[in-house]
XYZ file of C-alpha atoms in Angstrom:
278
model
C 27.310 -34.249 191.422
C 28.652 -31.090 193.127
C 30.715 -31.702 196.263
C 30.415 -28.162 197.655
C 28.662 -24.824 197.229
C 24.967 -23.912 197.498
C 22.372 -26.589 196.848
C 21.098 -27.045 193.283
C 18.249 -29.025 191.746
C 19.403 -32.607 191.284
C 21.526 -32.614 194.462
C 21.173 -35.489 196.907
C 20.560 -33.876 200.298
C 20.537 -35.451 203.749
C 18.066 -33.941 206.248
C 18.762 -34.621 209.932
C 16.175 -34.008 212.637
C 16.673 -33.270 216.350
C 16.857 -37.000 217.141
C 19.667 -37.451 214.566
C 17.419 -39.403 212.212
C 18.470 -39.053 208.588
C 16.267 -38.569 205.534
C 17.533 -38.327 201.970
C 15.921 -36.358 199.153
C 16.933 -35.516 195.590
C 16.030 -31.903 194.954
C 13.419 -31.433 192.226
C 11.739 -28.281 191.020
C 8.381 -28.090 192.812
C 9.202 -31.207 194.868
C 8.271 -31.716 198.525
C 9.552 -33.806 201.430
C 6.748 -35.185 203.609
C 7.123 -36.622 207.102
C 5.154 -36.781 210.358
C 6.960 -33.548 211.271
C 5.533 -31.609 208.360
C 6.396 -30.669 204.798
C 9.577 -29.108 203.423
C 9.541 -27.706 199.901
C 12.586 -28.432 197.796
C 12.493 -24.883 196.442
C 13.236 -23.641 199.983
C 16.462 -25.679 200.081
C 17.863 -24.675 196.690
C 20.345 -21.823 197.072
C 21.107 -22.524 200.745
C 24.641 -23.405 201.847
C 25.451 -26.761 203.390
C 25.065 -26.686 207.144
C 21.887 -24.605 206.919
C 18.670 -25.353 208.807
C 15.236 -25.489 207.200
C 11.947 -25.509 209.115
C 8.985 -27.714 208.183
C 5.375 -26.574 208.015
C 4.854 -28.019 211.535
C 7.809 -26.110 212.996
C 10.443 -28.887 213.094
C 14.021 -27.976 212.183
C 16.166 -30.106 209.876
C 19.914 -29.745 209.305
C 20.983 -29.884 205.641
C 24.126 -31.472 204.185
C 25.074 -33.223 200.989
C 25.778 -36.925 201.192
C 29.332 -37.891 202.006
C 30.583 -41.069 200.377
C 29.994 -42.963 203.634
C 26.350 -41.839 203.644
C 25.908 -42.970 200.053
C 27.504 -46.373 200.690
C 25.382 -47.128 203.739
C 22.102 -46.036 202.151
C 22.434 -47.191 198.539
C 20.556 -50.216 197.099
C 22.551 -53.418 197.287
C 22.462 -56.904 195.909
C 25.462 -58.135 197.895
C 26.869 -57.080 201.250
C 29.113 -54.039 200.929
C 32.658 -53.538 202.183
C 32.054 -51.138 205.058
C 33.876 -47.811 205.315
C 36.073 -48.937 208.212
C 37.488 -51.691 205.986
C 37.639 -49.735 202.726
C 39.621 -47.050 204.575
C 42.124 -49.715 205.643
C 42.325 -50.983 202.068
C 43.081 -47.489 200.739
C 45.923 -46.863 203.207
C 47.408 -50.338 203.706
C 46.978 -51.091 200.007
C 48.647 -47.778 199.137
C 46.028 -46.921 196.514
C 47.619 -43.906 194.845
C 46.482 -41.405 192.238
C 47.149 -42.865 188.802
C 47.231 -46.497 190.011
C 45.876 -49.368 187.921
C 43.746 -51.455 190.277
C 41.877 -54.705 189.730
C 39.098 -55.741 192.090
C 37.278 -59.044 191.823
C 33.938 -59.323 193.540
C 32.480 -55.910 192.730
C 29.384 -56.675 194.794
C 27.248 -53.542 195.056
C 30.034 -51.135 194.075
C 30.991 -49.715 197.490
C 34.717 -50.416 197.141
C 34.595 -49.509 193.446
C 33.552 -45.961 194.323
C 36.299 -45.650 196.924
C 38.955 -46.907 194.508
C 37.736 -44.690 191.663
C 37.976 -41.566 193.797
C 41.466 -42.540 194.988
C 43.072 -43.344 191.609
C 41.383 -40.449 189.783
C 41.117 -40.019 186.005
C 44.867 -40.649 185.678
C 44.428 -44.223 186.917
C 42.071 -47.072 186.097
C 39.916 -49.537 188.023
C 38.910 -52.928 186.596
C 35.959 -54.455 188.469
C 35.070 -58.099 187.835
C 31.870 -59.738 189.039
C 30.533 -63.220 188.242
C 26.874 -62.382 188.915
C 25.100 -60.094 186.464
C 22.542 -58.949 189.073
C 25.330 -57.837 191.425
C 27.180 -56.083 188.617
C 24.003 -54.236 187.690
C 23.748 -52.910 191.254
C 27.408 -51.876 191.169
C 27.066 -49.997 187.878
C 23.858 -48.243 188.973
C 25.326 -47.200 192.340
C 28.552 -45.902 190.836
C 26.676 -43.947 188.164
C 24.360 -42.483 190.777
C 27.274 -41.331 192.923
C 29.438 -39.859 190.136
C 26.535 -38.690 187.980
C 27.769 -40.875 185.117
C 30.013 -43.884 184.593
C 33.625 -42.736 185.079
C 35.783 -43.152 181.994
C 38.548 -44.646 184.150
C 36.345 -47.561 185.245
C 35.881 -50.878 183.456
C 33.168 -53.052 185.050
C 33.106 -56.535 183.542
C 30.928 -59.599 183.968
C 33.304 -62.536 184.215
C 35.519 -64.787 186.287
C 38.946 -63.677 187.472
C 40.273 -67.051 186.302
C 39.727 -65.973 182.690
C 41.471 -62.587 182.967
C 44.699 -62.067 181.018
C 47.391 -59.398 181.169
C 46.647 -58.591 177.521
C 42.996 -57.988 178.342
C 44.062 -55.492 181.023
C 46.524 -53.725 178.750
C 49.436 -54.759 180.952
C 49.996 -55.754 184.600
C 48.235 -53.855 187.380
C 49.634 -52.090 190.436
C 47.153 -53.411 192.990
C 44.759 -56.373 193.297
C 41.863 -56.506 195.778
C 39.787 -59.680 196.124
C 36.390 -59.960 197.810
C 35.124 -63.407 196.904
C 34.131 -66.732 198.405
C 37.273 -68.742 197.498
C 40.128 -66.308 196.796
C 42.800 -68.978 197.389
C 41.854 -70.535 194.046
C 43.057 -67.409 192.205
C 46.469 -66.772 193.789
C 48.405 -67.829 190.691
C 46.273 -65.505 188.575
C 47.043 -62.643 190.957
C 50.745 -63.427 190.590
C 50.473 -63.297 186.805
C 48.688 -59.934 186.562
C 50.391 -58.033 189.421
C 53.622 -56.087 188.946
C 56.663 -56.960 191.117
C 56.278 -54.970 194.326
C 52.533 -54.609 193.778
C 50.198 -54.932 196.757
C 47.670 -57.757 196.981
C 44.845 -57.573 199.538
C 42.022 -59.984 200.280
C 38.782 -59.443 202.199
C 37.359 -62.610 203.802
C 34.710 -63.088 206.466
C 35.546 -66.379 208.196
C 38.511 -68.016 209.929
C 38.647 -71.020 207.523
C 38.864 -68.589 204.577
C 41.582 -66.640 206.354
C 43.656 -69.779 206.977
C 43.341 -71.066 203.399
C 44.401 -67.744 201.874
C 47.378 -67.341 204.218
C 48.544 -70.924 203.621
C 48.081 -70.585 199.855
C 50.153 -67.393 199.716
C 52.980 -69.033 201.656
C 52.944 -72.172 199.506
C 53.184 -70.212 196.269
C 56.446 -68.548 197.425
C 56.114 -65.521 195.154
C 54.755 -63.122 197.765
C 56.097 -61.629 200.971
C 55.024 -63.115 204.315
C 51.325 -62.187 204.537
C 49.786 -60.380 207.480
C 46.163 -60.406 208.578
C 44.009 -58.292 210.862
C 40.490 -57.066 211.557
C 39.382 -53.549 212.475
C 36.847 -52.831 215.203
C 35.214 -49.423 215.646
C 33.453 -48.324 218.829
C 31.864 -44.896 219.170
C 31.674 -43.033 222.473
C 28.819 -41.104 224.017
C 30.336 -37.891 225.390
C 27.911 -36.070 227.685
C 29.638 -34.735 230.789
C 29.760 -37.288 233.609
C 27.759 -39.716 231.462
C 30.707 -40.156 229.047
C 31.047 -43.844 228.184
C 31.410 -46.222 225.240
C 28.306 -46.774 223.137
C 26.571 -50.094 223.781
C 26.655 -50.934 220.079
C 29.829 -51.112 218.026
C 30.971 -51.990 214.523
C 32.726 -55.206 215.409
C 33.804 -58.022 213.101
C 32.930 -57.575 209.452
C 35.873 -59.334 207.820
C 39.579 -60.108 207.938
C 41.978 -58.215 205.708
C 45.031 -60.020 204.337
C 47.998 -58.092 202.916
C 51.072 -59.129 200.966
C 53.333 -57.913 198.131
C 54.479 -59.672 194.982
C 58.141 -60.599 194.737
C 60.301 -60.225 191.624
C 60.268 -63.195 189.242
C 62.545 -66.030 190.322
C 62.993 -64.743 193.880
C 62.399 -67.057 196.830
C 61.278 -65.253 200.002
C 63.477 -65.597 203.115
C 62.055 -68.101 205.550
C 60.428 -66.307 208.519
C 62.412 -66.857 211.704
C 60.516 -67.169 214.927
C 61.909 -66.924 218.421
C 62.732 -70.234 220.013
C 60.720 -71.074 223.111
C 62.612 -70.949 226.378
């Protein structure tokens, strides 16, 4: 899928009307987009640059852009809830997902995080995606293929439980581990076994009980640094002169993110010291 340049047949194009409503079409030779605002022929779009405007047969204007990854993630078919862009962005930066990294994710869901990781590590790296449900894995594979145009060679989607994964199966330890599953605290020893010393381990959980169990489990195992946890909240603003104000709706709680790093073998972490109460 091209990321820039004039539109071609086969491109996924987002049309935006005057009310900022979005419509997505895949350009086909002789194809047409129909709406209550008229018809737009695909042939009229091909050859135009992104950011162009096309007019329908009823005189309505539509702005044309290719899908960004965020557009694809929020509009793609899903079998499981996706990790939203505000959280996947945090995972990329806080998890230090670098080009050439070997990353394991468990709980592939619908493939939203898989796509983000694959773009970040590039062909020099590798992403292993484990999923216990075959219907969810099917969604993930289809969505990733649709976004990249084919299944990336640096991606290994597998149907299976993280508990059964071995270092040999992965071809060696991995640099990063990301978990998005119901009971991640049951797999902390497995994460220790497959993660390199200094590697980053992040977990995505939705509820406070899950958060507490993961944090307590990491501390009890004593092979990771003191974990930290947070949530990210995003609120857009309406900026229109004197009417400037926060939007009524906001992307509030989706999940907690937990972050820690693996210690070297045989090392006991220093005990956290907290200030004494006065």
